[in-house]
mmCIF file of C-alpha atoms in Angstrom:
data_model
loop_
_atom_site.group_PDB
_atom_site.id
_atom_site.type_symbol
_atom_site.label_atom_id
_atom_site.label_comp_id
_atom_site.label_asym_id
_atom_site.label_seq_id
_atom_site.Cartn_x
_atom_site.Cartn_y
_atom_site.Cartn_z
ATOM 1 C CA MET A 1 -87.818 -18.924 128.079
ATOM 2 C CA GLN A 2 -87.798 -21.831 125.645
ATOM 3 C CA SER A 3 -84.314 -23.176 124.869
ATOM 4 C CA LEU A 4 -83.155 -22.661 121.289
ATOM 5 C CA ASP A 5 -83.423 -25.547 118.887
ATOM 6 C CA PHE A 6 -81.164 -25.015 115.894
ATOM 7 C CA TYR A 7 -83.283 -27.491 113.751
ATOM 8 C CA GLU A 8 -86.659 -25.770 114.440
ATOM 9 C CA HIS A 9 -86.416 -22.188 115.555
ATOM 10 C CA PRO A 10 -85.393 -19.198 113.476
ATOM 11 C CA HIS A 11 -82.205 -17.703 114.866
ATOM 12 C CA ARG A 12 -79.223 -15.527 113.731
ATOM 13 C CA ARG A 13 -75.564 -16.631 113.817
ATOM 14 C CA TYR A 14 -72.536 -14.434 114.081
ATOM 15 C CA ASN A 15 -69.635 -14.650 111.551
ATOM 16 C CA ILE A 16 -66.511 -14.281 113.652
ATOM 17 C CA LEU A 17 -64.358 -13.483 110.660
ATOM 18 C CA THR A 18 -66.468 -10.586 109.373
ATOM 19 C CA GLY A 19 -68.417 -9.428 112.436
ATOM 20 C CA GLU A 20 -71.714 -9.826 110.244
ATOM 21 C CA TRP A 21 -74.804 -11.849 110.976
ATOM 22 C CA VAL A 22 -76.911 -14.456 109.042
ATOM 23 C CA LEU A 23 -80.551 -15.312 109.623
ATOM 24 C CA VAL A 24 -81.173 -19.164 109.733
ATOM 25 C CA SER A 25 -84.828 -20.325 109.083
ATOM 26 C CA PRO A 26 -84.720 -24.134 109.260
ATOM 27 C CA HIS A 27 -88.554 -24.551 109.211
ATOM 28 C CA ARG A 28 -88.697 -23.180 105.774
ATOM 29 C CA THR A 29 -87.469 -26.426 104.180
ATOM 30 C CA LYS A 30 -90.814 -27.810 104.641
ATOM 31 C CA ARG A 31 -92.477 -25.577 102.221
ATOM 32 C CA PRO A 32 -93.112 -26.931 98.649
ATOM 33 C CA TRP A 33 -90.976 -25.401 95.879
ATOM 34 C CA GLN A 34 -92.607 -23.595 92.937
ATOM 35 C CA GLY A 35 -89.748 -21.326 91.980
ATOM 36 C CA LYS A 36 -87.227 -21.327 89.143
ATOM 37 C CA VAL A 37 -85.742 -24.804 88.147
ATOM 38 C CA GLU A 38 -82.340 -24.740 86.594
ATOM 39 C CA LYS A 39 -81.054 -27.075 83.831
ATOM 40 C CA ALA A 40 -78.702 -29.709 85.384
ATOM 41 C CA ASP A 41 -75.146 -30.083 83.899
ATOM 42 C CA THR A 42 -74.955 -33.718 83.125
ATOM 43 C CA SER A 43 -72.817 -33.649 80.022
ATOM 44 C CA ARG A 44 -69.307 -34.926 79.787
ATOM 45 C CA LYS A 45 -67.154 -32.444 77.961
ATOM 46 C CA ALA A 46 -64.669 -33.610 75.325
ATOM 47 C CA SER A 47 -60.963 -33.460 76.224
ATOM 48 C CA TYR A 48 -60.372 -30.880 73.496
ATOM 49 C CA ASP A 49 -62.597 -28.184 71.904
ATOM 50 C CA ALA A 50 -61.319 -26.438 68.907
ATOM 51 C CA THR A 51 -63.568 -23.394 69.705
ATOM 52 C CA CYS A 52 -62.297 -23.059 73.388
ATOM 53 C CA TYR A 53 -60.053 -20.130 73.963
ATOM 54 C CA LEU A 54 -58.513 -21.818 76.889
ATOM 55 C CA CYS A 55 -57.458 -25.151 75.242
ATOM 56 C CA PRO A 56 -53.827 -25.768 74.477
ATOM 57 C CA GLY A 57 -52.642 -24.285 71.043
ATOM 58 C CA ASN A 58 -55.890 -22.433 70.383
ATOM 59 C CA GLU A 59 -56.197 -18.727 69.709
ATOM 60 C CA ARG A 60 -57.891 -16.692 72.393
ATOM 61 C CA VAL A 61 -60.550 -14.167 71.576
ATOM 62 C CA GLY A 62 -58.118 -11.274 72.308
ATOM 63 C CA GLY A 63 -55.663 -12.521 69.740
ATOM 64 C CA GLY A 64 -53.126 -14.274 72.028
ATOM 65 C CA GLN A 65 -51.982 -17.803 71.320
ATOM 66 C CA ASN A 66 -52.103 -20.484 73.983
ATOM 67 C CA PRO A 67 -48.946 -22.756 74.057
ATOM 68 C CA ASN A 68 -49.335 -26.462 74.009
ATOM 69 C CA TYR A 69 -49.176 -26.556 77.873
ATOM 70 C CA PRO A 70 -48.763 -30.020 79.510
ATOM 71 C CA ASP A 71 -50.353 -29.233 82.912
ATOM 72 C CA THR A 72 -51.078 -25.755 84.123
ATOM 73 C CA PHE A 73 -51.020 -22.329 82.218
ATOM 74 C CA VAL A 74 -51.448 -18.754 83.334
ATOM 75 C CA PHE A 75 -51.879 -15.532 81.271
ATOM 76 C CA THR A 76 -53.030 -11.965 81.757
ATOM 77 C CA ASN A 77 -56.706 -11.701 81.180
ATOM 78 C CA ASP A 78 -57.317 -10.303 77.693
ATOM 79 C CA PHE A 79 -60.470 -8.444 78.993
ATOM 80 C CA ALA A 80 -59.188 -7.549 82.446
ATOM 81 C CA ALA A 81 -61.441 -5.877 85.203
ATOM 82 C CA LEU A 82 -58.358 -4.068 86.460
ATOM 83 C CA LEU A 83 -55.626 -2.314 84.486
ATOM 84 C CA GLU A 84 -52.018 -2.125 85.553
ATOM 85 C CA VAL A 85 -51.614 1.240 83.649
ATOM 86 C CA SER A 86 -54.460 3.332 84.715
ATOM 87 C CA SER A 87 -55.364 6.418 86.770
ATOM 88 C CA ASP A 88 -55.084 6.094 90.682
ATOM 89 C CA ALA A 89 -56.242 9.676 91.142
ATOM 90 C CA PRO A 90 -58.811 10.528 93.893
ATOM 91 C CA PHE A 91 -62.195 12.215 93.234
ATOM 92 C CA GLN A 92 -64.288 14.124 95.736
ATOM 93 C CA GLU A 93 -67.149 16.489 95.095
ATOM 94 C CA GLY A 94 -69.271 17.121 98.108
ATOM 95 C CA LEU A 95 -70.453 13.711 99.376
ATOM 96 C CA LEU A 96 -69.352 11.944 96.260
ATOM 97 C CA GLN A 97 -66.057 10.105 96.566
ATOM 98 C CA ALA A 98 -64.087 7.886 94.232
ATOM 99 C CA LYS A 99 -60.464 6.755 93.634
ATOM 100 C CA GLY A 100 -58.810 5.092 90.769
ATOM 101 C CA GLU A 101 -57.906 1.531 91.188
ATOM 102 C CA ARG A 102 -55.028 -0.290 89.514
ATOM 103 C CA GLY A 103 -54.425 -3.965 89.307
ATOM 104 C CA ILE A 104 -53.549 -7.071 87.271
ATOM 105 C CA CYS A 105 -55.968 -9.869 86.455
ATOM 106 C CA LYS A 106 -54.684 -13.447 85.486
ATOM 107 C CA VAL A 107 -56.505 -16.479 84.193
ATOM 108 C CA VAL A 108 -55.211 -19.859 85.513
ATOM 109 C CA CYS A 109 -55.922 -23.069 83.445
ATOM 110 C CA PHE A 110 -55.880 -26.019 85.743
ATOM 111 C CA SER A 111 -55.475 -28.678 83.050
ATOM 112 C CA PRO A 112 -54.976 -29.037 79.321
ATOM 113 C CA ASP A 113 -58.011 -31.465 79.439
ATOM 114 C CA HIS A 114 -61.085 -29.473 78.479
ATOM 115 C CA GLY A 115 -63.459 -32.121 80.016
ATOM 116 C CA LEU A 116 -62.013 -32.265 83.558
ATOM 117 C CA THR A 117 -62.904 -30.355 86.810
ATOM 118 C CA LEU A 118 -61.063 -30.343 90.071
ATOM 119 C CA PRO A 119 -62.775 -33.409 91.518
ATOM 120 C CA GLN A 120 -61.989 -35.389 88.408
ATOM 121 C CA MET A 121 -58.243 -34.472 88.426
ATOM 122 C CA GLU A 122 -55.421 -36.459 89.983
ATOM 123 C CA VAL A 123 -54.092 -35.258 93.300
ATOM 124 C CA SER A 124 -50.651 -34.740 91.657
ATOM 125 C CA ALA A 125 -52.372 -32.479 88.995
ATOM 126 C CA ILE A 126 -54.095 -30.418 91.674
ATOM 127 C CA SER A 127 -50.711 -30.077 93.398
ATOM 128 C CA LYS A 128 -49.389 -28.333 90.245
ATOM 129 C CA VAL A 129 -52.391 -25.956 90.380
ATOM 130 C CA ILE A 130 -51.516 -25.170 94.043
ATOM 131 C CA GLU A 131 -47.901 -24.553 93.136
ATOM 132 C CA LEU A 132 -48.979 -22.031 90.544
ATOM 133 C CA TRP A 133 -51.252 -20.234 92.995
ATOM 134 C CA GLN A 134 -48.294 -20.093 95.330
ATOM 135 C CA ALA A 135 -46.006 -18.694 92.708
ATOM 136 C CA GLN A 136 -48.577 -16.055 91.504
ATOM 137 C CA TYR A 137 -49.370 -14.976 95.061
ATOM 138 C CA GLN A 138 -45.684 -14.391 95.643
ATOM 139 C CA GLU A 139 -44.960 -12.827 92.289
ATOM 140 C CA LEU A 140 -47.897 -10.498 92.181
ATOM 141 C CA GLY A 141 -47.658 -9.664 95.884
ATOM 142 C CA ALA A 142 -44.155 -8.459 95.452
ATOM 143 C CA ILE A 143 -45.168 -5.670 92.937
ATOM 144 C CA ASP A 144 -44.803 -2.379 94.823
ATOM 145 C CA PHE A 145 -48.343 -1.187 94.176
ATOM 146 C CA ILE A 146 -50.239 -4.542 94.828
ATOM 147 C CA GLN A 147 -51.690 -4.754 98.290
ATOM 148 C CA HIS A 148 -53.962 -7.787 97.776
ATOM 149 C CA VAL A 149 -54.115 -10.976 95.797
ATOM 150 C CA GLN A 150 -57.333 -12.768 95.342
ATOM 151 C CA ILE A 151 -57.341 -16.245 94.075
ATOM 152 C CA PHE A 152 -60.844 -17.665 93.001
ATOM 153 C CA GLU A 153 -62.700 -20.081 90.786
ATOM 154 C CA ASN A 154 -66.151 -19.747 89.405
ATOM 155 C CA LYS A 155 -67.524 -23.214 88.401
ATOM 156 C CA GLY A 156 -70.652 -23.774 86.349
ATOM 157 C CA GLU A 157 -72.937 -21.624 84.235
ATOM 158 C CA ILE A 158 -75.160 -20.751 87.182
ATOM 159 C CA MET A 159 -72.162 -18.973 88.775
ATOM 160 C CA GLY A 160 -71.517 -16.961 85.575
ATOM 161 C CA CYS A 161 -68.717 -19.160 84.151
ATOM 162 C CA SER A 162 -68.752 -18.643 80.424
ATOM 163 C CA ASN A 163 -66.240 -21.288 79.672
ATOM 164 C CA PRO A 164 -66.356 -24.872 81.000
ATOM 165 C CA HIS A 165 -62.572 -25.500 80.630
ATOM 166 C CA PRO A 166 -61.151 -26.000 84.139
ATOM 167 C CA HIS A 167 -59.789 -22.647 85.115
ATOM 168 C CA GLY A 168 -59.846 -19.931 87.852
ATOM 169 C CA GLN A 169 -58.734 -16.350 88.110
ATOM 170 C CA ILE A 170 -56.416 -14.101 90.095
ATOM 171 C CA TRP A 171 -57.175 -10.503 90.678
ATOM 172 C CA ALA A 172 -54.358 -8.410 92.272
ATOM 173 C CA GLN A 173 -55.083 -4.842 93.215
ATOM 174 C CA SER A 174 -53.774 -1.602 94.688
ATOM 175 C CA THR A 175 -56.182 -1.623 97.752
ATOM 176 C CA ILE A 176 -57.405 -4.271 100.156
ATOM 177 C CA PRO A 177 -61.060 -5.153 99.276
ATOM 178 C CA GLN A 178 -63.873 -5.226 101.651
ATOM 179 C CA GLU A 179 -64.086 -8.802 102.668
ATOM 180 C CA THR A 180 -60.498 -9.139 103.386
ATOM 181 C CA ARG A 181 -60.343 -5.859 105.232
ATOM 182 C CA LEU A 182 -63.132 -7.057 107.627
ATOM 183 C CA LYS A 183 -61.455 -10.363 108.106
ATOM 184 C CA THR A 184 -58.125 -8.664 108.889
ATOM 185 C CA ILE A 185 -59.898 -6.274 111.467
ATOM 186 C CA GLN A 186 -61.562 -9.296 113.286
ATOM 187 C CA GLN A 187 -58.484 -11.453 113.290
ATOM 188 C CA ASP A 188 -56.276 -8.612 114.315
ATOM 189 C CA GLN A 189 -58.562 -7.691 117.348
ATOM 190 C CA TYR A 190 -58.495 -11.395 118.429
ATOM 191 C CA TRP A 191 -54.726 -11.695 118.037
ATOM 192 C CA HIS A 192 -54.225 -8.466 120.019
ATOM 193 C CA ASP A 193 -56.427 -9.652 122.853
ATOM 194 C CA ASN A 194 -55.348 -13.330 123.046
ATOM 195 C CA GLN A 195 -52.075 -13.660 121.113
ATOM 196 C CA ARG A 196 -53.677 -16.700 119.226
ATOM 197 C CA SER A 197 -55.187 -17.260 115.922
ATOM 198 C CA LEU A 198 -58.948 -16.588 115.825
ATOM 199 C CA LEU A 199 -59.494 -19.320 113.159
ATOM 200 C CA GLY A 200 -57.140 -21.756 115.035
ATOM 201 C CA ASP A 201 -59.254 -21.447 118.258
ATOM 202 C CA TYR A 202 -62.387 -21.707 116.184
ATOM 203 C CA LEU A 203 -61.082 -24.900 114.508
ATOM 204 C CA ALA A 204 -60.239 -26.390 117.802
ATOM 205 C CA GLN A 205 -63.892 -25.803 119.026
ATOM 206 C CA GLU A 206 -65.293 -27.286 115.854
ATOM 207 C CA LEU A 207 -63.114 -30.413 116.115
ATOM 208 C CA LYS A 208 -64.200 -30.899 119.728
ATOM 209 C CA GLU A 209 -67.915 -30.582 118.899
ATOM 210 C CA GLY A 210 -67.702 -32.347 115.611
ATOM 211 C CA SER A 211 -71.207 -31.764 113.968
ATOM 212 C CA ARG A 212 -70.112 -29.401 111.286
ATOM 213 C CA ILE A 213 -66.859 -31.435 110.351
ATOM 214 C CA VAL A 214 -67.006 -32.738 106.731
ATOM 215 C CA LEU A 215 -63.555 -34.229 106.168
ATOM 216 C CA GLU A 216 -60.174 -33.990 107.796
ATOM 217 C CA ASN A 217 -56.669 -35.223 107.356
ATOM 218 C CA GLU A 218 -53.376 -34.772 109.190
ATOM 219 C CA ASN A 219 -52.892 -31.098 107.993
ATOM 220 C CA PHE A 220 -56.362 -29.757 106.925
ATOM 221 C CA VAL A 221 -60.034 -29.751 108.056
ATOM 222 C CA ALA A 222 -63.012 -29.218 105.711
ATOM 223 C CA LEU A 223 -66.101 -28.029 107.519
ATOM 224 C CA VAL A 224 -69.394 -26.152 107.024
ATOM 225 C CA PRO A 225 -68.731 -22.979 109.111
ATOM 226 C CA PHE A 226 -71.224 -22.198 111.868
ATOM 227 C CA TRP A 227 -72.254 -18.901 110.220
ATOM 228 C CA ALA A 228 -72.496 -20.377 106.676
ATOM 229 C CA ILE A 229 -74.789 -18.432 104.264
ATOM 230 C CA TRP A 230 -74.966 -20.669 101.168
ATOM 231 C CA PRO A 231 -76.792 -24.052 101.662
ATOM 232 C CA TYR A 232 -73.680 -26.216 101.272
ATOM 233 C CA GLU A 233 -71.116 -23.622 101.955
ATOM 234 C CA ALA A 234 -67.836 -25.190 103.132
ATOM 235 C CA MET A 235 -64.466 -23.949 104.339
ATOM 236 C CA ILE A 236 -60.925 -25.629 104.204
ATOM 237 C CA ILE A 237 -58.639 -24.595 107.097
ATOM 238 C CA PRO A 238 -55.070 -25.563 107.668
ATOM 239 C CA ARG A 239 -54.517 -26.973 111.229
ATOM 240 C CA ARG A 240 -51.264 -25.026 111.515
ATOM 241 C CA GLN A 241 -51.576 -21.238 111.267
ATOM 242 C CA MET A 242 -50.026 -19.828 108.214
ATOM 243 C CA ARG A 243 -50.556 -16.228 107.042
ATOM 244 C CA ASP A 244 -50.685 -17.365 103.262
ATOM 245 C CA ILE A 245 -50.462 -20.407 100.980
ATOM 246 C CA THR A 246 -46.656 -20.031 100.465
ATOM 247 C CA GLY A 247 -46.097 -21.191 104.007
ATOM 248 C CA MET A 248 -47.117 -24.800 103.332
ATOM 249 C CA ALA A 249 -44.540 -27.557 103.618
ATOM 250 C CA GLU A 250 -44.399 -30.264 100.893
ATOM 251 C CA GLU A 251 -46.603 -32.740 102.915
ATOM 252 C CA GLU A 252 -49.099 -29.911 103.633
ATOM 253 C CA LYS A 253 -49.361 -28.964 99.933
ATOM 254 C CA HIS A 254 -50.104 -32.711 99.186
ATOM 255 C CA ALA A 255 -52.636 -32.843 102.017
ATOM 256 C CA PHE A 256 -54.265 -29.707 100.674
ATOM 257 C CA SER A 257 -54.645 -31.276 97.313
ATOM 258 C CA GLU A 258 -56.150 -34.398 98.718
ATOM 259 C CA ILE A 259 -58.805 -32.675 100.784
ATOM 260 C CA LEU A 260 -59.541 -30.244 97.907
ATOM 261 C CA LYS A 261 -60.289 -33.228 95.735
ATOM 262 C CA ALA A 262 -62.270 -35.054 98.337
ATOM 263 C CA LEU A 263 -64.399 -32.106 99.202
ATOM 264 C CA THR A 264 -65.285 -31.259 95.601
ATOM 265 C CA ILE A 265 -66.070 -35.034 94.889
ATOM 266 C CA ARG A 266 -68.603 -34.898 97.658
ATOM 267 C CA PHE A 267 -70.050 -31.641 96.207
ATOM 268 C CA ASP A 268 -70.645 -33.458 92.863
ATOM 269 C CA ASN A 269 -71.958 -36.623 94.602
ATOM 270 C CA LEU A 270 -74.651 -34.629 96.509
ATOM 271 C CA PHE A 271 -76.966 -34.210 93.493
ATOM 272 C CA GLU A 272 -74.897 -36.222 90.965
ATOM 273 C CA THR A 273 -74.000 -33.236 88.862
ATOM 274 C CA SER A 274 -71.044 -31.133 88.169
ATOM 275 C CA PHE A 275 -71.660 -28.904 91.263
ATOM 276 C CA PRO A 276 -71.452 -25.199 90.690
ATOM 277 C CA TYR A 277 -69.763 -22.941 93.227
ATOM 278 C CA SER A 278 -67.551 -19.899 93.662
ATOM 279 C CA ALA A 279 -64.444 -20.690 95.689
ATOM 280 C CA GLY A 280 -61.801 -18.386 96.905
ATOM 281 C CA ILE A 281 -58.664 -18.371 99.010
ATOM 282 C CA HIS A 282 -58.388 -15.686 101.681
ATOM 283 C CA GLN A 283 -54.919 -14.839 102.936
ATOM 284 C CA ALA A 284 -52.853 -12.009 104.319
ATOM 285 C CA PRO A 285 -52.814 -8.762 102.271
ATOM 286 C CA THR A 286 -49.548 -8.017 100.399
ATOM 287 C CA ASP A 287 -49.256 -4.438 101.738
ATOM 288 C CA GLY A 288 -45.862 -4.939 103.344
ATOM 289 C CA GLN A 289 -47.187 -5.599 106.945
ATOM 290 C CA GLU A 290 -46.358 -8.713 108.823
ATOM 291 C CA HIS A 291 -49.962 -9.753 109.604
ATOM 292 C CA PRO A 292 -49.232 -12.239 112.469
ATOM 293 C CA GLU A 293 -53.003 -12.481 112.884
ATOM 294 C CA TRP A 294 -53.768 -14.071 109.577
ATOM 295 C CA HIS A 295 -54.758 -17.761 109.191
ATOM 296 C CA TRP A 296 -55.459 -18.491 105.562
ATOM 297 C CA HIS A 297 -58.479 -20.503 104.444
ATOM 298 C CA MET A 298 -60.342 -21.516 101.413
ATOM 299 C CA SER A 299 -64.183 -20.917 101.097
ATOM 300 C CA PHE A 300 -66.767 -22.571 98.765
ATOM 301 C CA TYR A 301 -70.007 -20.890 98.115
ATOM 302 C CA PRO A 302 -72.329 -23.248 96.121
ATOM 303 C CA PRO A 303 -75.860 -22.059 95.176
ATOM 304 C CA LEU A 304 -77.741 -25.420 94.947
ATOM 305 C CA LEU A 305 -80.316 -25.889 97.587
ATOM 306 C CA ARG A 306 -82.679 -28.873 97.032
ATOM 307 C CA SER A 307 -81.353 -30.641 93.949
ATOM 308 C CA ALA A 308 -79.329 -30.137 90.912
ATOM 309 C CA THR A 309 -81.979 -27.986 89.521
ATOM 310 C CA VAL A 310 -83.050 -25.704 92.395
ATOM 311 C CA LYS A 311 -80.764 -22.894 93.652
ATOM 312 C CA LYS A 312 -80.626 -20.606 96.390
ATOM 313 C CA PHE A 313 -81.310 -16.993 95.461
ATOM 314 C CA MET A 314 -80.097 -13.983 97.546
ATOM 315 C CA VAL A 315 -83.040 -11.546 96.851
ATOM 316 C CA GLY A 316 -85.543 -9.585 98.847
ATOM 317 C CA TYR A 317 -84.643 -9.874 102.548
ATOM 318 C CA GLU A 318 -81.129 -10.826 101.686
ATOM 319 C CA LEU A 319 -80.555 -7.767 99.609
ATOM 320 C CA PHE A 320 -82.373 -5.263 101.842
ATOM 321 C CA ALA A 321 -81.620 -6.706 105.312
ATOM 322 C CA GLU A 322 -79.013 -9.417 105.855
ATOM 323 C CA PRO A 323 -78.130 -12.978 104.455
ATOM 324 C CA GLN A 324 -80.627 -15.819 105.211
ATOM 325 C CA ARG A 325 -80.463 -19.557 104.809
ATOM 326 C CA ASP A 326 -82.945 -22.422 105.314
ATOM 327 C CA VAL A 327 -80.869 -25.468 105.983
ATOM 328 C CA THR A 328 -78.647 -25.538 109.159
ATOM 329 C CA ALA A 329 -74.957 -25.744 108.962
ATOM 330 C CA GLU A 330 -75.069 -29.048 110.900
ATOM 331 C CA TYR A 331 -77.622 -30.617 108.422
ATOM 332 C CA ALA A 332 -75.438 -29.511 105.404
ATOM 333 C CA ALA A 333 -72.181 -31.018 107.007
ATOM 334 C CA GLU A 334 -73.934 -34.288 107.837
ATOM 335 C CA ARG A 335 -75.175 -34.722 104.238
ATOM 336 C CA LEU A 336 -71.676 -33.964 102.744
ATOM 337 C CA ARG A 337 -69.923 -36.070 105.310
ATOM 338 C CA ASN A 338 -72.078 -39.188 104.647
ATOM 339 C CA LEU A 339 -71.410 -39.089 100.908
ATOM 340 C CA SER A 340 -68.985 -41.444 99.095
ATOM 341 C CA GLY A 341 -65.476 -40.368 98.461
ATOM 342 C CA LEU A 342 -65.651 -42.007 95.053
ATOM 343 C CA HIS A 343 -66.930 -39.745 92.255
ATOM 344 C CA TYR A 344 -70.346 -40.668 91.000
ATOM 345 C CA SER A 345 -69.288 -40.981 87.441
ATOM 346 C CA GLU A 346 -66.865 -43.651 88.457
ATOM 347 C CA ALA A 347 -69.263 -45.703 90.669
#
């Protein structure tokens, strides 16, 4: 049997955190591209926009008034996907099932400067964002009916972000959503069998092998996971096992800010554009359980494939069979690793 060559042969990779598979087809990058081409985001936004509902002092669409906040600002979403006061009643009729879902949705402004993104912010300013994330996870997770807190950011029009002001969201809800449920099951099984962190052992193997490492500092590692789906998908993992972001010491919070800035700079430098992505922090549910198995991490799912104007679509096979990618995780990590740590706009 011919040995498997990751750079030439189609193969499937296993995601140890979800128990799912991804098809990798590295030979497909040789094909010419005649598909959709996006418009690159090359504009530098003004520091203040009088029409922006997230800028300091402005009135929001829902009627609320933003304060003249000096750094970060959080408020309950005026058009929330989840409602705190709502029915949680079950429904069942034959094979049809449903259940009411309660929750709270917050909007987190990262900076009062309308023209900035995370890679352009100072490390000290990113630390304030992390402090707000920590406070919100703790505050929302302490509410009796909240079992899960999801912190995330959608960046760029391609990812459905309707407002360019630097911001993210937090959705807290009364049940544990699918992705976190799968990761809890996988980590719990490994903890039960080995009394060690699944992600901790995975990180040790990645550091030893090295080909998928993008960046590292004393407390965190940024890498392209072996099972990555999106072309330049990346994950930030703390070296020390912590169930959630509130467990960080002061030096770890600073190190997280540094690697978050360094990784997003490399994203922007890849195609010299404000790099779009969806990013999210996965951490232990807030369901009152101890969750010794959990090892929190932050994932980035960027859609760009060949350039600032060509994106990866999840259609056809991906929708009806399983996720598929064309560039290998090793190739993606090498490209990101070799980029400058200085933002292209400052070069």
